[in-house]
XYZ file of C-alpha atoms in Angstrom:
686
model
C 47.781 55.775 -71.298
C 51.106 56.926 -70.020
C 49.492 58.070 -66.786
C 47.992 54.552 -66.153
C 51.283 52.919 -66.864
C 53.027 55.249 -64.471
C 50.523 54.411 -61.711
C 50.933 50.656 -62.174
C 54.651 50.971 -62.154
C 54.479 53.040 -59.006
C 52.369 50.399 -57.265
C 54.634 47.569 -58.289
C 57.619 49.564 -57.158
C 56.093 50.150 -53.733
C 55.251 46.459 -53.307
C 58.692 45.407 -54.331
C 60.190 48.002 -52.001
C 58.068 46.722 -49.076
C 59.096 43.147 -49.766
C 62.665 44.258 -49.985
C 62.429 46.125 -46.716
C 60.671 43.137 -45.077
C 63.254 40.743 -46.391
C 66.049 43.033 -45.462
C 64.838 43.466 -41.858
C 63.942 39.766 -41.196
C 67.435 38.704 -40.418
C 68.271 35.122 -39.482
C 70.426 34.554 -36.452
C 71.743 31.231 -35.214
C 71.010 30.098 -31.689
C 71.704 27.019 -29.608
C 68.208 25.559 -29.869
C 67.411 26.515 -33.455
C 66.746 29.496 -35.648
C 65.605 32.927 -34.484
C 64.532 36.090 -36.264
C 64.527 39.791 -35.590
C 61.504 41.297 -37.340
C 61.372 45.031 -38.154
C 58.948 46.194 -40.868
C 57.294 49.471 -41.720
C 54.142 50.028 -43.764
C 54.330 46.574 -45.287
C 51.541 44.807 -47.140
C 49.847 42.178 -45.003
C 49.836 39.631 -47.834
C 53.634 39.853 -48.038
C 53.845 39.716 -44.234
C 51.784 36.497 -44.163
C 54.035 34.956 -46.818
C 57.141 35.828 -44.814
C 55.631 34.350 -41.576
C 54.833 31.136 -43.456
C 58.492 30.843 -44.414
C 59.617 31.476 -40.838
C 57.195 29.135 -39.007
C 56.600 26.487 -41.665
C 52.808 26.845 -41.333
C 50.270 26.800 -44.152
C 47.924 29.758 -44.444
C 44.699 30.271 -46.380
C 43.930 33.989 -46.665
C 40.414 35.270 -46.967
C 39.980 37.697 -49.924
C 38.712 40.312 -47.476
C 42.087 40.393 -45.699
C 43.772 43.552 -47.069
C 46.123 45.941 -45.264
C 49.144 48.002 -46.476
C 50.335 49.652 -43.286
C 51.689 46.753 -41.191
C 54.460 48.002 -38.907
C 56.439 45.844 -36.457
C 59.391 47.073 -34.388
C 61.542 44.454 -32.659
C 65.066 44.500 -31.239
C 65.071 40.987 -29.801
C 65.582 37.742 -31.643
C 62.406 35.637 -31.642
C 61.895 31.895 -32.000
C 59.372 30.359 -34.396
C 56.666 30.158 -31.738
C 57.325 33.741 -30.649
C 57.153 34.883 -34.284
C 53.763 33.168 -34.631
C 52.477 34.911 -31.441
C 53.721 38.213 -32.898
C 51.851 37.381 -36.099
C 48.615 36.748 -34.141
C 48.975 40.117 -32.401
C 49.412 41.867 -35.749
C 46.266 40.172 -37.072
C 44.272 41.242 -33.977
C 45.414 44.860 -34.345
C 44.270 44.945 -37.968
C 40.947 43.183 -37.270
C 41.798 39.709 -38.477
C 42.080 36.312 -36.782
C 43.807 32.987 -37.414
C 41.530 29.934 -37.175
C 43.246 26.508 -37.258
C 41.586 23.891 -39.474
C 43.709 20.772 -39.308
C 47.134 21.426 -40.908
C 45.899 24.700 -42.412
C 45.329 28.043 -40.688
C 42.616 30.284 -42.108
C 43.120 34.054 -41.981
C 39.646 35.638 -41.778
C 38.125 38.881 -40.473
C 37.509 38.610 -36.740
C 33.819 39.513 -37.201
C 33.163 36.109 -38.766
C 35.760 34.117 -36.846
C 33.356 32.920 -34.114
C 31.229 31.146 -36.736
C 34.274 29.166 -37.797
C 35.470 25.998 -36.172
C 37.350 27.577 -33.268
C 39.422 25.082 -31.246
C 38.090 24.089 -27.810
C 40.858 24.369 -25.209
C 41.054 23.154 -21.615
C 42.047 24.758 -18.370
C 45.776 24.026 -18.608
C 46.274 25.875 -21.924
C 48.871 28.704 -21.789
C 48.129 32.266 -22.835
C 48.381 33.793 -26.239
C 46.531 35.725 -28.926
C 44.961 32.666 -30.514
C 41.195 32.874 -30.950
C 39.703 29.880 -29.116
C 36.553 28.647 -27.324
C 36.623 27.727 -23.637
C 34.001 26.206 -21.279
C 34.451 27.536 -17.720
C 32.509 25.724 -14.945
C 31.374 27.854 -11.994
C 31.398 26.159 -8.616
C 29.370 28.382 -6.283
C 27.877 31.494 -7.847
C 24.950 31.370 -10.299
C 26.233 31.899 -13.850
C 23.342 34.272 -14.578
C 24.896 36.728 -12.125
C 28.337 36.634 -13.821
C 27.209 37.315 -17.410
C 26.445 41.064 -16.869
C 29.848 41.501 -15.203
C 31.873 39.794 -17.957
C 29.935 41.009 -20.998
C 31.847 44.383 -21.353
C 35.192 42.539 -21.259
C 34.403 40.440 -24.339
C 35.077 42.147 -27.720
C 32.275 42.639 -30.170
C 33.394 39.757 -32.350
C 33.694 37.435 -29.315
C 30.994 35.293 -27.718
C 29.767 34.860 -24.101
C 26.859 32.597 -23.039
C 25.638 31.035 -19.775
C 24.393 27.429 -19.374
C 22.171 27.381 -16.279
C 21.643 23.607 -16.134
C 25.420 22.966 -15.935
C 26.212 26.301 -14.175
C 28.975 27.009 -16.719
C 30.089 29.791 -19.112
C 31.018 29.419 -22.810
C 33.507 32.070 -24.070
C 34.962 32.530 -27.577
C 37.806 35.052 -27.448
C 41.546 35.422 -27.513
C 43.257 33.097 -25.073
C 44.864 35.937 -23.079
C 41.500 37.634 -22.583
C 39.946 34.328 -21.508
C 42.697 33.896 -18.915
C 41.925 37.363 -17.562
C 38.214 36.562 -17.287
C 39.057 33.285 -15.513
C 40.904 35.283 -12.855
C 37.874 37.571 -12.440
C 35.508 34.588 -12.148
C 37.777 32.952 -9.583
C 37.706 36.062 -7.391
C 33.918 36.434 -7.670
C 33.060 32.740 -7.263
C 33.954 32.589 -3.579
C 33.133 29.234 -1.893
C 32.568 31.026 1.389
C 29.251 32.352 0.074
C 27.854 28.797 0.042
C 29.278 27.418 3.284
C 27.024 25.162 5.363
C 26.416 25.527 9.097
C 24.592 22.985 11.288
C 22.758 24.161 14.423
C 21.469 21.678 17.003
C 18.152 22.721 18.545
C 17.630 22.079 22.251
C 14.013 23.079 22.858
C 12.300 24.002 19.578
C 11.188 21.609 16.828
C 13.211 21.836 13.605
C 10.180 21.762 11.300
C 8.440 24.569 13.206
C 11.647 26.631 13.291
C 11.975 26.535 9.480
C 8.395 27.749 9.054
C 9.004 30.552 11.548
C 12.214 31.671 9.798
C 10.485 31.710 6.414
C 7.827 34.000 7.889
C 10.302 36.320 9.626
C 12.827 36.546 6.754
C 11.232 36.406 3.280
C 14.659 35.769 1.689
C 14.912 32.443 3.518
C 14.426 29.505 1.138
C 13.558 25.983 2.209
C 14.639 22.872 0.339
C 11.354 22.921 -1.611
C 11.825 26.452 -3.000
C 14.474 28.016 -5.195
C 16.876 30.403 -3.480
C 16.840 33.976 -4.729
C 19.770 36.350 -5.034
C 21.288 37.061 -1.624
C 19.068 34.474 0.055
C 19.984 31.817 2.576
C 18.742 28.217 2.447
C 17.494 26.558 5.637
C 16.710 22.813 5.787
C 15.221 20.957 8.782
C 16.698 17.579 9.755
C 13.746 16.283 11.764
C 15.430 12.982 12.577
C 18.132 14.659 14.707
C 16.212 17.951 15.301
C 18.908 20.078 13.625
C 18.895 23.038 11.224
C 21.205 23.130 8.183
C 21.903 26.710 6.972
C 23.593 27.439 3.632
C 24.636 30.932 2.525
C 27.273 33.631 2.895
C 29.040 34.130 6.216
C 27.314 37.354 7.255
C 23.843 36.031 6.502
C 24.573 32.725 8.236
C 25.768 34.482 11.371
C 22.677 36.674 11.426
C 20.433 33.628 10.957
C 22.278 31.669 13.681
C 21.755 34.504 16.180
C 18.053 34.550 15.367
C 17.774 30.762 15.808
C 19.488 30.865 19.208
C 17.184 33.623 20.393
C 14.143 31.580 19.357
C 15.394 28.230 20.693
C 14.399 28.871 24.320
C 12.537 26.682 26.854
C 8.768 26.961 27.003
C 7.232 29.234 29.578
C 5.461 26.185 30.982
C 7.360 22.934 31.421
C 4.607 20.915 29.776
C 0.978 21.004 28.739
C -1.900 18.701 29.542
C -4.689 17.858 27.112
C -7.681 15.542 27.236
C -8.430 13.989 23.868
C -11.851 12.383 23.445
C -11.776 9.559 20.940
C -14.574 9.130 18.448
C -13.894 5.731 16.938
C -10.735 4.268 18.477
C -10.282 2.427 21.774
C -8.559 4.509 24.453
C -6.671 1.649 26.095
C -5.302 0.252 22.826
C -4.334 3.682 21.507
C -2.622 4.596 24.794
C -0.291 1.610 24.475
C 0.635 2.634 20.924
C 1.375 6.224 21.935
C 3.469 5.122 24.935
C 5.644 2.944 22.713
C 6.061 5.816 20.253
C 7.024 8.281 23.006
C 9.549 5.830 24.458
C 11.132 5.311 21.039
C 11.283 9.062 20.362
C 12.965 9.699 23.743
C 15.517 6.946 23.116
C 16.308 8.277 19.618
C 16.761 11.810 20.961
C 19.117 10.625 23.713
C 21.128 8.618 21.199
C 21.461 11.593 18.823
C 22.923 13.706 21.652
C 25.785 11.237 22.016
C 24.516 9.969 25.385
C 23.448 6.495 26.380
C 19.941 5.843 25.127
C 17.797 4.391 27.897
C 14.259 3.333 26.982
C 11.802 3.438 29.856
C 9.102 0.839 30.242
C 6.411 3.470 30.443
C 6.054 6.825 28.740
C 4.899 8.359 32.018
C 8.381 7.930 33.535
C 9.815 10.804 31.475
C 8.442 14.092 30.184
C 5.523 12.341 28.501
C 2.570 10.867 30.396
C -0.296 9.096 28.636
C -3.259 7.668 30.538
C -6.425 6.049 29.172
C -9.858 6.793 30.668
C -11.960 3.842 29.547
C -15.206 5.206 31.015
C -15.100 8.269 28.724
C -12.941 6.617 26.024
C -10.495 9.498 26.308
C -6.731 10.030 26.568
C -5.065 12.265 29.145
C -1.721 13.432 27.728
C 1.006 15.520 29.367
C 3.918 16.405 27.076
C 6.026 19.233 25.728
C 4.557 21.172 22.795
C 6.736 19.456 20.197
C 5.879 15.963 21.395
C 2.241 16.975 21.953
C 1.935 17.986 18.314
C 3.343 14.660 17.128
C 0.992 12.709 19.396
C -2.015 14.689 18.176
C -1.026 13.965 14.585
C -0.872 10.238 15.326
C -4.247 10.312 17.117
C -5.937 12.120 14.224
C -4.714 9.440 11.793
C -5.652 6.469 13.982
C -8.983 7.702 15.368
C -10.956 7.265 12.152
C -14.206 5.557 11.355
C -13.652 1.959 10.401
C -15.687 0.221 7.779
C -18.177 -2.467 8.747
C -18.391 -5.742 6.888
C -21.474 -7.922 6.549
C -20.494 -11.585 6.236
C -23.152 -13.850 4.731
C -22.509 -17.582 4.606
C -24.543 -20.309 2.944
C -24.074 -23.969 3.857
C -25.864 -26.136 1.292
C -26.165 -29.872 1.888
C -27.994 -32.290 -0.392
C -28.179 -35.952 0.671
C -29.933 -38.934 -0.895
C -30.179 -42.601 0.035
C -31.595 -45.547 -1.920
C -31.796 -49.072 -0.508
C -33.161 -52.393 -1.798
C -33.288 -55.817 -0.096
C -34.672 -59.224 -1.148
C -34.324 -62.462 0.821
C -35.685 -66.019 1.049
C -35.645 -68.163 4.234
C -36.676 -71.784 4.782
C -37.327 -74.179 7.693
C -38.337 -77.850 7.872
C -38.283 -80.986 10.081
C -39.766 -82.189 13.349
C -38.856 -82.645 16.966
C -38.094 -86.340 16.430
C -36.071 -86.110 13.220
C -34.552 -82.664 13.797
C -34.996 -79.224 12.292
C -33.119 -77.540 9.421
C -33.374 -73.914 8.345
C -31.977 -71.305 5.988
C -31.867 -68.101 8.069
C -30.897 -64.478 7.080
C -31.312 -61.607 9.528
C -30.589 -58.655 7.181
C -34.047 -58.466 5.605
C -36.249 -57.804 8.620
C -37.998 -60.749 10.320
C -35.859 -63.897 10.564
C -36.808 -67.574 10.742
C -34.782 -67.921 13.916
C -37.013 -65.450 15.779
C -40.140 -67.286 14.528
C -38.849 -70.650 15.802
C -38.042 -69.173 19.212
C -41.548 -67.747 19.480
C -43.105 -71.089 18.557
C -40.946 -72.969 21.025
C -41.820 -70.642 23.915
C -45.413 -69.988 22.858
C -44.643 -66.258 23.196
C -45.391 -64.429 19.912
C -45.155 -60.962 21.517
C -41.594 -60.515 20.332
C -42.492 -61.034 16.694
C -43.126 -58.025 14.474
C -43.160 -57.600 10.746
C -40.664 -55.159 9.302
C -41.129 -52.681 6.495
C -41.786 -53.880 2.990
C -43.444 -57.077 1.741
C -43.309 -60.361 3.744
C -44.829 -63.589 2.360
C -44.815 -66.863 4.341
C -45.739 -70.397 3.276
C -45.794 -73.642 5.289
C -47.438 -76.943 6.250
C -48.293 -78.433 9.685
C -48.875 -82.062 10.755
C -51.913 -83.539 12.546
C -50.648 -82.262 15.866
C -50.342 -78.733 14.555
C -46.556 -78.750 14.455
C -44.785 -77.069 11.537
C -43.476 -79.555 9.000
C -41.882 -76.990 6.655
C -42.109 -73.296 5.963
C -40.786 -70.592 3.625
C -40.501 -66.800 4.130
C -39.897 -64.186 1.413
C -39.256 -60.468 2.234
C -38.642 -57.484 -0.081
C -38.038 -53.802 0.743
C -37.098 -50.682 -1.264
C -36.504 -47.257 0.400
C -35.533 -43.792 -0.838
C -34.554 -40.734 1.204
C -33.831 -37.204 -0.108
C -32.786 -34.326 2.177
C -31.969 -30.707 1.285
C -30.485 -28.569 4.063
C -29.747 -24.870 3.690
C -28.217 -22.760 6.475
C -27.539 -19.054 5.858
C -25.894 -17.461 8.888
C -24.831 -13.828 8.605
C -22.958 -11.510 10.931
C -21.936 -7.837 10.953
C -18.564 -6.772 12.349
C -15.969 -4.004 12.236
C -12.860 -4.096 10.127
C -10.077 -6.123 11.827
C -12.440 -7.309 14.589
C -13.264 -10.990 15.123
C -16.938 -11.955 15.192
C -18.670 -15.290 15.788
C -22.173 -16.684 15.580
C -23.388 -19.981 17.069
C -26.754 -21.524 16.182
C -27.439 -24.934 17.694
C -28.014 -26.869 20.898
C -26.097 -27.491 24.095
C -25.889 -31.267 24.327
C -24.821 -33.145 27.506
C -22.167 -35.849 27.178
C -21.586 -38.419 29.919
C -17.993 -38.249 31.154
C -18.252 -40.633 34.155
C -20.725 -42.588 36.322
C -20.892 -44.978 39.292
C -23.721 -47.140 40.655
C -22.282 -48.307 43.990
C -19.315 -47.951 46.307
C -16.877 -50.648 47.307
C -18.660 -51.326 50.627
C -21.889 -52.182 48.857
C -23.678 -48.990 49.843
C -25.504 -47.585 46.847
C -24.226 -44.121 45.931
C -24.924 -43.592 42.215
C -23.692 -40.508 40.387
C -23.190 -39.405 36.799
C -20.930 -36.585 35.542
C -21.693 -34.820 32.296
C -20.090 -32.181 30.105
C -22.112 -29.898 27.868
C -20.913 -28.904 24.424
C -22.418 -26.792 21.667
C -23.679 -28.765 18.713
C -24.896 -26.888 15.658
C -23.600 -24.197 13.327
C -20.595 -22.065 14.342
C -19.071 -19.287 12.224
C -16.029 -17.239 13.267
C -14.625 -14.602 10.937
C -12.077 -11.767 11.094
C -12.288 -9.415 8.087
C -9.493 -7.145 6.886
C -10.175 -4.523 4.216
C -7.166 -4.916 1.905
C -8.081 -2.217 -0.628
C -10.929 -0.115 -1.909
C -13.058 -3.166 -2.684
C -11.029 -6.200 -1.564
C -11.436 -8.043 1.736
C -9.140 -10.615 3.334
C -11.132 -13.033 5.501
C -9.830 -15.321 8.234
C -12.562 -17.964 8.523
C -13.419 -20.827 10.814
C -16.717 -22.579 10.093
C -17.977 -25.718 11.833
C -21.200 -27.653 11.327
C -21.898 -30.402 13.855
C -25.005 -32.492 14.508
C -26.190 -35.357 16.731
C -26.287 -38.630 14.838
C -29.118 -41.098 15.179
C -28.575 -43.586 17.962
C -26.678 -46.725 17.075
C -26.614 -49.973 18.957
C -22.832 -50.079 18.959
C -22.298 -46.578 20.450
C -22.002 -46.208 24.219
C -23.090 -42.546 24.264
C -24.283 -39.807 21.939
C -22.535 -39.688 18.561
C -22.011 -36.397 16.728
C -20.904 -35.603 13.212
C -18.629 -32.634 12.498
C -17.700 -30.752 9.348
C -15.109 -28.051 9.891
C -13.518 -25.525 7.536
C -10.666 -23.137 8.394
C -9.115 -20.899 5.753
C -7.936 -17.401 4.754
C -9.303 -16.053 1.467
C -9.535 -12.848 -0.575
C -12.872 -11.670 -1.940
C -14.207 -8.560 -3.633
C -17.012 -6.475 -2.219
C -20.367 -8.193 -2.819
C -18.791 -11.186 -4.564
C -20.019 -14.706 -3.790
C -17.220 -17.246 -3.503
C -17.124 -20.984 -2.766
C -15.022 -21.786 0.280
C -15.022 -25.561 -0.033
C -17.173 -28.642 -0.046
C -17.474 -32.380 0.238
C -18.965 -34.781 -2.291
C -19.511 -38.285 -0.965
C -20.947 -41.294 -2.808
C -21.224 -44.531 -0.740
C -22.438 -47.702 -2.499
C -22.837 -50.974 -0.566
C -24.075 -54.363 -1.727
C -24.354 -57.282 0.733
C -25.143 -60.813 -0.518
C -25.814 -63.701 1.910
C -26.437 -67.133 0.377
C -26.441 -70.847 0.942
C -23.231 -72.431 -0.348
C -23.597 -74.135 -3.706
C -27.366 -73.630 -3.819
C -26.978 -69.862 -3.972
C -24.749 -70.165 -7.014
C -27.224 -72.163 -9.134
C -28.109 -70.203 -12.294
C -31.614 -68.723 -12.322
C -32.770 -70.638 -9.243
C -29.910 -69.424 -7.076
C -31.776 -66.232 -5.988
C -34.159 -68.480 -3.981
C -31.300 -69.301 -1.658
C -29.857 -65.780 -1.359
C -30.609 -62.646 0.630
C -29.408 -59.499 -1.180
C -29.394 -55.903 0.131
C -28.122 -52.898 -1.878
C -27.755 -49.324 -0.554
C -26.452 -46.122 -2.134
C -25.886 -42.934 -0.151
C -24.904 -39.619 -1.743
C -23.945 -36.503 0.203
C -23.063 -33.123 -1.342
C -21.934 -30.314 0.968
C -20.845 -26.849 -0.249
C -20.036 -23.668 1.698
C -20.462 -20.238 0.054
C -19.563 -16.782 1.369
C -20.416 -13.218 0.392
C -18.787 -10.223 2.152
C -20.222 -6.729 1.783
C -18.405 -3.544 2.836
C -20.652 -1.001 4.580
C -18.471 2.093 4.414
C -21.040 4.599 5.647
C -24.191 4.698 7.746
C -26.537 5.140 4.771
C -25.519 1.787 3.307
C -25.882 0.155 6.732
C -29.464 1.435 7.127
C -30.319 0.331 3.591
C -28.988 -3.158 4.284
C -30.983 -3.398 7.542
C -34.196 -2.483 5.761
C -33.600 -5.031 3.012
C -32.963 -7.825 5.529
C -36.062 -6.956 7.535
C -38.150 -6.828 4.385
C -37.022 -10.352 3.582
C -38.344 -11.539 6.972
C -41.670 -9.762 6.718
C -42.167 -11.074 3.173
C -42.612 -14.568 4.638
C -45.818 -13.403 6.364
C -47.558 -12.161 3.240
C -48.484 -13.630 -0.131
C -49.561 -12.082 -3.418
C -53.127 -13.028 -4.371
C -54.566 -13.305 -7.857
C -55.317 -9.585 -7.932
C -51.651 -8.754 -7.356
C -52.263 -7.507 -3.831
C -50.516 -8.503 -0.627
C -52.514 -10.870 1.505
C -51.759 -11.505 5.163
C -50.780 -15.106 5.867
C -49.821 -14.874 9.553
C -52.464 -13.804 12.054
C -50.198 -11.404 13.926
C -47.511 -10.311 11.469
C -44.443 -8.233 12.242
C -44.490 -4.476 11.566
C -44.079 -3.580 7.931
C -40.980 -1.385 8.515
C -37.955 -2.047 10.635
C -38.250 1.326 12.401
C -41.668 0.298 13.780
C -40.165 -2.639 15.670
C -39.263 -0.254 18.502
C -42.624 1.479 18.706
C -43.111 0.250 22.272
C -39.881 1.926 23.317
C -40.517 5.326 21.768
C -41.357 8.319 23.967
C -45.095 9.036 24.323
C -46.551 11.950 22.434
C -47.449 15.304 23.979
C -51.228 14.665 23.982
C -50.780 11.644 26.224
C -48.498 13.616 28.526
C -51.061 16.421 28.864
C -53.873 13.974 29.612
C -51.718 12.123 32.142
C -50.731 15.310 33.966
C -54.339 16.537 34.045
C -55.508 13.236 35.500
C -52.673 13.287 38.051
C -53.548 16.841 39.182
C -57.229 15.939 39.507
C -56.321 12.931 41.647
C -54.213 15.057 43.961
C -57.021 17.606 44.355
C -59.515 14.865 45.265
C -57.084 13.442 47.821
C -56.579 16.851 49.431
C -60.340 17.423 49.596
C -60.820 14.037 51.241
C -58.166 14.804 53.837
C -59.807 18.162 54.599
C -63.226 16.536 55.126
C -61.681 13.925 57.411
C -60.078 16.598 59.584
C -63.390 18.443 59.950
């Protein structure tokens, strides 16, 4: 028991002695700007040292229970301010394996092994040095951060932290502020901007796009803008608009790459090349004009990019590019430098493609109907002595006026009964003269007409096509029967015009299955002769529009619905208005004419030859079907005596080459004829 008491007393004595020594050596000295301390301690307890620092600096400390040390020694001969005392305190903590972590107004003293999991303060670039444990984010301007991590890792203590953020190209470091400042200096020396300088090289003869491909093949470390640069690689980008190369990398690699580019950018061995391009689908003359305009524009752009005056020639053949069209072979003759030749060939390959064909089927449907009714009564009475009176109407056929004229002239040849019912009544005197007479006529007519026209036409995409079905009718434009001197010199001038059905269409394939159609449809006809017209009268119905339609879809373009009702009443004044009996003194005609006209259209895209052949066979089958009929047994029966061939391919049988058997027989007959002729000549000579 006495031994334990002695040990406790010894420990308390040592602690009190250390506090006494610490207190004795921390002397306070006055200065102009505040207090200062000279700190000299030997083998002091760290808990007492922390308490003394709190008194000096006025800071609040929370000490982790794991913070224990009894051999703290500090030797100082210079008076220190409060901030300098706190920096000295941080150095002592680092030496003994502890760290100070600020947390608001309180500073936590913890082992440095767990300090990085605490809320370390995040400091910026302008922060001064010191032993404070902080976290700093360092952005890297030029070098990849993945390359710097292996270099900096040994400089970070075990309780520190170092990580790379590739997306932001930055480093995150948790360490003492002085050590972070040292690593910043190392990063600054390694992250040299010269390694990522950019150099622009203007090409004189070669094409920038081809040069990049060549450099990638020659130097595997060359990266284009589409690939990721590797370590020590150089990036080369082609500016095709100005025909320049943009090289990014370190100075030595850029100089080596520039020397290689200059050695490759040499004139061609031949000044230009000539090629003949046979077109498959396009038109040589049209395509030549397009290529000439492109070559002129490219030459002008190149001249402008060199800083010279850009002069555009009127023809591509005036410069280094010559393009001529051979219409007989549908070919292009091109002379150009290899770079321009490649661009022209690319344009030709994209323009010389098979165009789709479009079948345009139109249907013009016209339904007309006319109903007419007429009923009239006419009267006549009197004599030559007392006079004649009559009720005459000429809108119901035969009129009383024409009958009286025939009787007066004794010439009945001009009289003729019209259509319908005509009933006449009358009485004559002893001399045979008409005393009075009455004439009643009635007529009802009905006319129905259905007209269907279905023109169709096949054309290429973006090509106008037209079809005309009708007659060429002459129209009189002038005539003369005699001259001014009385000498007969008759003449008549005429002008012929097409009358019938006309369809003009220009299709444009707007998508995979959509067609834009520019249409002009006209339907004209010669009208029945009229007594009032001087010459031929024609009727015209015209439609002009631009529509969109899907492949194989039937659409209505437009139409006309007309309903004309006419009622004409002719009557005797007063007598015609008498109820019930008034119809005996009236002539009434009623007509109603209806006309319905509609135009339908169905476009069909024929993208390939198989669909074209299938369509041709279907159309021909529709024609041949009109020459056959199905009998009661379900078999085809010929209706026309000489029908068309059953298949469309057989239409050209007469134009097919003869078979080999016929050729052999023909040659044998020809040889026999020559032998007989030679034998006859020999007999004649003998």
